[in-house]
mmCIF file of C-alpha atoms in Angstrom:
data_model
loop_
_atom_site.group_PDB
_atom_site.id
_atom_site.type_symbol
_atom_site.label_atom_id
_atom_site.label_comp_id
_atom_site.label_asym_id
_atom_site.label_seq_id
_atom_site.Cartn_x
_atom_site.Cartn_y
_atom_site.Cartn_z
ATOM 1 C CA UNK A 1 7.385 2.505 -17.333
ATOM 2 C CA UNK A 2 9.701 3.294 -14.512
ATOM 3 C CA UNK A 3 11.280 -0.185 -14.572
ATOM 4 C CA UNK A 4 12.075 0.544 -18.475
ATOM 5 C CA UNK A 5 13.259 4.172 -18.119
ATOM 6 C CA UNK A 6 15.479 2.495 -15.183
ATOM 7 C CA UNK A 7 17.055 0.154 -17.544
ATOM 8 C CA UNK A 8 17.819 2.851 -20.021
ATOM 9 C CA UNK A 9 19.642 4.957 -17.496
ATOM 10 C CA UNK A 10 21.491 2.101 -15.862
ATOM 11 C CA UNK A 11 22.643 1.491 -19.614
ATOM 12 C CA UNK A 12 24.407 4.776 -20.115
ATOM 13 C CA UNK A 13 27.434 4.560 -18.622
ATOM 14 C CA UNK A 14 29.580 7.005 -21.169
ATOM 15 C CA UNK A 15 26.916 8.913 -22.224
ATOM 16 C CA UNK A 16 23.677 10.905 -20.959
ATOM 17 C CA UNK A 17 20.217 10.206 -21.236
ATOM 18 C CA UNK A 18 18.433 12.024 -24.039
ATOM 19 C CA UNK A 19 16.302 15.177 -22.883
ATOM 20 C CA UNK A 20 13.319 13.105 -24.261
ATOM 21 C CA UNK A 21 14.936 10.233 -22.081
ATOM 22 C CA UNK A 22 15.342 12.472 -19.093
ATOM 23 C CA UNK A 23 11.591 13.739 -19.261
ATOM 24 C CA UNK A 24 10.381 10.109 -19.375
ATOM 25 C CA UNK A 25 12.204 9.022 -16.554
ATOM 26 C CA UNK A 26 11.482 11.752 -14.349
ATOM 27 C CA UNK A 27 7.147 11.633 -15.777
ATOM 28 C CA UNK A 28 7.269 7.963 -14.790
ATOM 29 C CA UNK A 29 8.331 8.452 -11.358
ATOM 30 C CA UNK A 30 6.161 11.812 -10.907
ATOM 31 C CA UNK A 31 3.337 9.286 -12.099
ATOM 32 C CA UNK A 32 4.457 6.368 -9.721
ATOM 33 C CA UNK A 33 5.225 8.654 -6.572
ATOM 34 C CA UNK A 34 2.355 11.206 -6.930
ATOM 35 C CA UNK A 35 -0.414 8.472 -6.793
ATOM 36 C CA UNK A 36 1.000 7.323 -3.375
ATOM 37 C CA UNK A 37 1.857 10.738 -1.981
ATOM 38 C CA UNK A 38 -2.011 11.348 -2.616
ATOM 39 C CA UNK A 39 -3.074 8.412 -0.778
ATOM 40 C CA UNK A 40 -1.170 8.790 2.070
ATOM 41 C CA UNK A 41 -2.329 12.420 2.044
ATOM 42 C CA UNK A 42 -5.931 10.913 2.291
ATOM 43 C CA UNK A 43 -5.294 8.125 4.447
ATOM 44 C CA UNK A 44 -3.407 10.484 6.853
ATOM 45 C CA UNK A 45 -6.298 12.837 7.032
ATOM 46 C CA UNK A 46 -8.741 9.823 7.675
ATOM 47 C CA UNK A 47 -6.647 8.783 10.382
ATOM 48 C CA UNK A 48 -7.088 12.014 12.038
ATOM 49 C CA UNK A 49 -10.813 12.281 11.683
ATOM 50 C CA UNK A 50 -11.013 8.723 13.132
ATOM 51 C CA UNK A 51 -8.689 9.318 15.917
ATOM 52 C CA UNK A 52 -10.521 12.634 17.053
ATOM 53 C CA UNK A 53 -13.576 10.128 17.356
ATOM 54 C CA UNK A 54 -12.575 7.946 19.503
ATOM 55 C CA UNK A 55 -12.636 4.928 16.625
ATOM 56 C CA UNK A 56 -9.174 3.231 18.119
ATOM 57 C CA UNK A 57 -9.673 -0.188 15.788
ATOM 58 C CA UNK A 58 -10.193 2.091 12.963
ATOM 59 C CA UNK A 59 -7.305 3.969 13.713
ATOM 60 C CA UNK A 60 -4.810 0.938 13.987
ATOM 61 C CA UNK A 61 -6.180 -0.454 10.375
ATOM 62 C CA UNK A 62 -5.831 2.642 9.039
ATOM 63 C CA UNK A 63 -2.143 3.124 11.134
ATOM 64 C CA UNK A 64 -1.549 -0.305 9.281
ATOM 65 C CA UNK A 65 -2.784 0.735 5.684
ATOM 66 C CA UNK A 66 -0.634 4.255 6.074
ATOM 67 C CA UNK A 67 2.509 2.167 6.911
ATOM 68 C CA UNK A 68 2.542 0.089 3.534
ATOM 69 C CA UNK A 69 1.748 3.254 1.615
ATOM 70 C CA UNK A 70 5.051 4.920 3.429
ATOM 71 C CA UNK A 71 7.071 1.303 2.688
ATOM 72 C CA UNK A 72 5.932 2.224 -0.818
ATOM 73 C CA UNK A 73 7.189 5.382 -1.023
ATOM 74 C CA UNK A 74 10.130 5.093 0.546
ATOM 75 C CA UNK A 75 10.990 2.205 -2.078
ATOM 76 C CA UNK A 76 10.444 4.599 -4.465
ATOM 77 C CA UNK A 77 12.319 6.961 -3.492
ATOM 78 C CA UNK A 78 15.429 5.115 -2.551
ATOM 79 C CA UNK A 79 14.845 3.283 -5.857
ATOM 80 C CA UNK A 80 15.669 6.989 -7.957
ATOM 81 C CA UNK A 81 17.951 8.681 -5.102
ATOM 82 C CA UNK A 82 20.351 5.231 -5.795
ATOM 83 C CA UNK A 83 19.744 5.853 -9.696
ATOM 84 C CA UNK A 84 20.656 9.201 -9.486
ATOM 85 C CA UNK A 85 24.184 9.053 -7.606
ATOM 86 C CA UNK A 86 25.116 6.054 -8.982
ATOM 87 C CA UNK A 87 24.419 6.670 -12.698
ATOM 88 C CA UNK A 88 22.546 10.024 -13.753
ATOM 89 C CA UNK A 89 24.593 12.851 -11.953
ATOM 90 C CA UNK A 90 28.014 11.179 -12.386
ATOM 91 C CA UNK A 91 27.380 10.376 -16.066
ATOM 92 C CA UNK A 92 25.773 14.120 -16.388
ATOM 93 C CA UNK A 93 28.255 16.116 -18.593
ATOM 94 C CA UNK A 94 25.736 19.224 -20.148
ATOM 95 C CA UNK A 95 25.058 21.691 -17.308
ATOM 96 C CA UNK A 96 21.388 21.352 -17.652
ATOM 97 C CA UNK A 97 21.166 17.909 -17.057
ATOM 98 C CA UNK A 98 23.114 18.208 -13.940
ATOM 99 C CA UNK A 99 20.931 21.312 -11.941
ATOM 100 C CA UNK A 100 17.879 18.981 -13.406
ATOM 101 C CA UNK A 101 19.111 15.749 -12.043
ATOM 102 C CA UNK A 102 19.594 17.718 -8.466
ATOM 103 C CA UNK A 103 16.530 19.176 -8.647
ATOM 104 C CA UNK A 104 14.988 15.991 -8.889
ATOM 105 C CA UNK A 105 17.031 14.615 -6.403
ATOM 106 C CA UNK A 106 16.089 17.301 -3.858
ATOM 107 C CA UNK A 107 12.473 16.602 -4.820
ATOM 108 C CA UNK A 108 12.609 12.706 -3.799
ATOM 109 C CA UNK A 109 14.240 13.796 -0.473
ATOM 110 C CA UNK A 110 11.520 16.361 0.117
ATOM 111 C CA UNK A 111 9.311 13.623 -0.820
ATOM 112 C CA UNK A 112 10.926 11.346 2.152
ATOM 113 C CA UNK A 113 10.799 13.974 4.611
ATOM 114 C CA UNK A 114 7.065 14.683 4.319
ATOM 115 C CA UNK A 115 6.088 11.111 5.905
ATOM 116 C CA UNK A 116 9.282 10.087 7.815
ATOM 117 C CA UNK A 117 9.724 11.415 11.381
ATOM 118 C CA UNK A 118 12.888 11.670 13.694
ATOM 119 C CA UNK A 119 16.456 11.316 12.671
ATOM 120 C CA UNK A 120 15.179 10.135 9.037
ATOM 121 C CA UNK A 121 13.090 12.921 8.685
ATOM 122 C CA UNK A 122 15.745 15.782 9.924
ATOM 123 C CA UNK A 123 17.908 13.871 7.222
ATOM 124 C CA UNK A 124 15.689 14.038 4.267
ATOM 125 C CA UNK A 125 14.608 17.992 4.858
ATOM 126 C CA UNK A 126 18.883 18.718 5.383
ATOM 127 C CA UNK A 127 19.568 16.454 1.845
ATOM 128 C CA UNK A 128 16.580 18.136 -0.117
ATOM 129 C CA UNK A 129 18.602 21.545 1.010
ATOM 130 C CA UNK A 130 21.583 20.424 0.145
ATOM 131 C CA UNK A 131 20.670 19.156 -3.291
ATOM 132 C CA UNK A 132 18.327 22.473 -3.845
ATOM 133 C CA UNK A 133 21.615 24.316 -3.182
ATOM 134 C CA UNK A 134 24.114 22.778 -5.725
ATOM 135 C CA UNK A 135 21.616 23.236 -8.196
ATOM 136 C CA UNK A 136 20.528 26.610 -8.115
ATOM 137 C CA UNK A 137 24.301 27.651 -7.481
ATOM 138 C CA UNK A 138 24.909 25.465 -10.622
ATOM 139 C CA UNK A 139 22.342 27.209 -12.525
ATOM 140 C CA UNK A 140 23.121 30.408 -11.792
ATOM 141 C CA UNK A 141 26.619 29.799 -12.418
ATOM 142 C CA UNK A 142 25.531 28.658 -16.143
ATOM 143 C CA UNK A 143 23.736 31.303 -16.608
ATOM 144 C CA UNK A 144 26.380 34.113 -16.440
ATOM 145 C CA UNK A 145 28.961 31.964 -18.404
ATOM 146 C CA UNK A 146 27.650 34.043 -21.435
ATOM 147 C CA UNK A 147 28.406 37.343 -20.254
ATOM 148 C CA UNK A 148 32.102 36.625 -20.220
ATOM 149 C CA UNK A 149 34.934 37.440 -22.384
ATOM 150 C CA UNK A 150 36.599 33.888 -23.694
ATOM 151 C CA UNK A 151 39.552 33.339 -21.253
ATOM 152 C CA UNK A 152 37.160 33.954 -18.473
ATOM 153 C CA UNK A 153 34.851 31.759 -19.875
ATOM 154 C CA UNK A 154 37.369 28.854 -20.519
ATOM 155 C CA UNK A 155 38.498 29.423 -16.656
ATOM 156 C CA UNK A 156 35.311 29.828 -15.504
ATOM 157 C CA UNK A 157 34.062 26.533 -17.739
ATOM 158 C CA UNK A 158 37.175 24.978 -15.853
ATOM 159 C CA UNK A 159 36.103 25.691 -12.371
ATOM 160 C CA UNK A 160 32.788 24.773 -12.909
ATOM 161 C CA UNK A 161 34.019 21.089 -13.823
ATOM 162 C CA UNK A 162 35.328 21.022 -11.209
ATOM 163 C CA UNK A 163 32.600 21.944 -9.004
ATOM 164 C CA UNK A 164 30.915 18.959 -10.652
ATOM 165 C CA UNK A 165 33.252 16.638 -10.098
ATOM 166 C CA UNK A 166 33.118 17.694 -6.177
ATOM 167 C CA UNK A 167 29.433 17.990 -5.971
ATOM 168 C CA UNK A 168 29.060 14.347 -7.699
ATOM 169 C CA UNK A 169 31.705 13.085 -5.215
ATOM 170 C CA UNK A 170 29.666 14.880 -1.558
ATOM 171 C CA UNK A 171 26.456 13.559 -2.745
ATOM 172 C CA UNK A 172 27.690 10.092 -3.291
ATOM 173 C CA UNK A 173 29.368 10.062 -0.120
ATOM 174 C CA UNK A 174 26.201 11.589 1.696
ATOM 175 C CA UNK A 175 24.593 8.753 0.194
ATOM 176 C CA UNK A 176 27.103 6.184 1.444
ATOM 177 C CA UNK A 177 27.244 7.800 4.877
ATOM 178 C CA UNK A 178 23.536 7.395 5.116
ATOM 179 C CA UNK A 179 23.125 3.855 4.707
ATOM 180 C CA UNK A 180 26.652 3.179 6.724
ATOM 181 C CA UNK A 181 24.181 4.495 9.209
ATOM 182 C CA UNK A 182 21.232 2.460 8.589
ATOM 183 C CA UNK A 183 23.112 -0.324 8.851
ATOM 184 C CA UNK A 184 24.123 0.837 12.149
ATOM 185 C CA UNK A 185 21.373 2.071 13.546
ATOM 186 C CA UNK A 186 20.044 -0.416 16.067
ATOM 187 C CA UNK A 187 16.880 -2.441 14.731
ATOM 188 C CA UNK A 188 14.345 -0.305 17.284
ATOM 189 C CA UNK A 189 14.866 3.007 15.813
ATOM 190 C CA UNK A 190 13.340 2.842 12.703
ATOM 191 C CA UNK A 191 12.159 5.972 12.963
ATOM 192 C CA UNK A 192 8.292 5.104 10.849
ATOM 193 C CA UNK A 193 6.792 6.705 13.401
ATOM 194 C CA UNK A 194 4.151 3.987 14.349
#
């Protein structure tokens, strides 16, 4: 399903997804990400029982086991954070989908920063913020657009637009900073935490 509800959102260019079409996109990757958030949850906490008894060849299978399940994940998550700035928030026009689509986007990047450790980790928890952030100010913005009079509104409509426009345009280039560094980073510091 989330390779379909992909497709469909890298196929709106002009136009939005549906709020049906938002829903099943963001259900398919709750589906696909919860599953392996619970098993690493599981594995994790086997690891710890094992390691407090002494069971080292345990340990490194299960080390082993816990470092596909965070390749996994971080797939994932890569997979909708790309989708996201490089088709669903820019092509966002109605308020609501935007705070929703950063919402979700501060969700995958929470997602990240429970597993990853180090630099990646400190960058995950500071995106997840920053996402958070534009959306509740965006929301809260909405929601007082009704309590004022019509030129206010039109200005107010105006600057909000424009906050858009800017918040699409920092996230994107967050996003490009962040793999300019990956790229950089040298090929020791991967920062998995094994």
């Amino acid at each position: 399903m989330v390779e379909f509800m992909e497709k469909v959102a890298k196929t709106v260019d002009s136009e939005e997804l549906t709020v049906e079409e938002r829903n099943l996109l963001s259900v398919a990757y709750k589906n696909v990400i919860g599953a392996r958030r619970a098993s690493w949850r599981i594995i994790s906490s086997i690891e710890q029982k094992e390691e407090s008894r002494g069971n080292e060849d345990r340990v490194t299978l299960i080390k082993d086991y816990r470092g596909k399940i965070e390749v996994e994940l971080t797939k994932i998550c890569d997979g909708i954070l790309k989708l996201l700035d490089s088709h669903l928030v820019p092509s966002s026009t109605a308020p609501e989908s935007k705070v929703f689509y950063l919402k979700m986007k501060g969700d995958y990047y929470r997602y990240l920063a429970e597993f990853k450790s180090g630099t990646e980790r400190k960058d995950a928890a500071e995106n997840t913020m920053v996402a958070y952030k534009a959306a509740q100010a965006f929301d809260e913005a909405i929601s007082e657009l009704d309590s004022l009079s019509e030129e206010s509104y039109k200005d107010s409509t105006l600057i909000m637009q424009l906050l858009r426009d800017n918040l699409t345009l920092w996230t994107s280039d967050i996003s490009e900073d962040a793999a300019e560094e990956m790229k950089d980073a040298p090929k020791g510091e991967s920062g998995d935490g094994q």
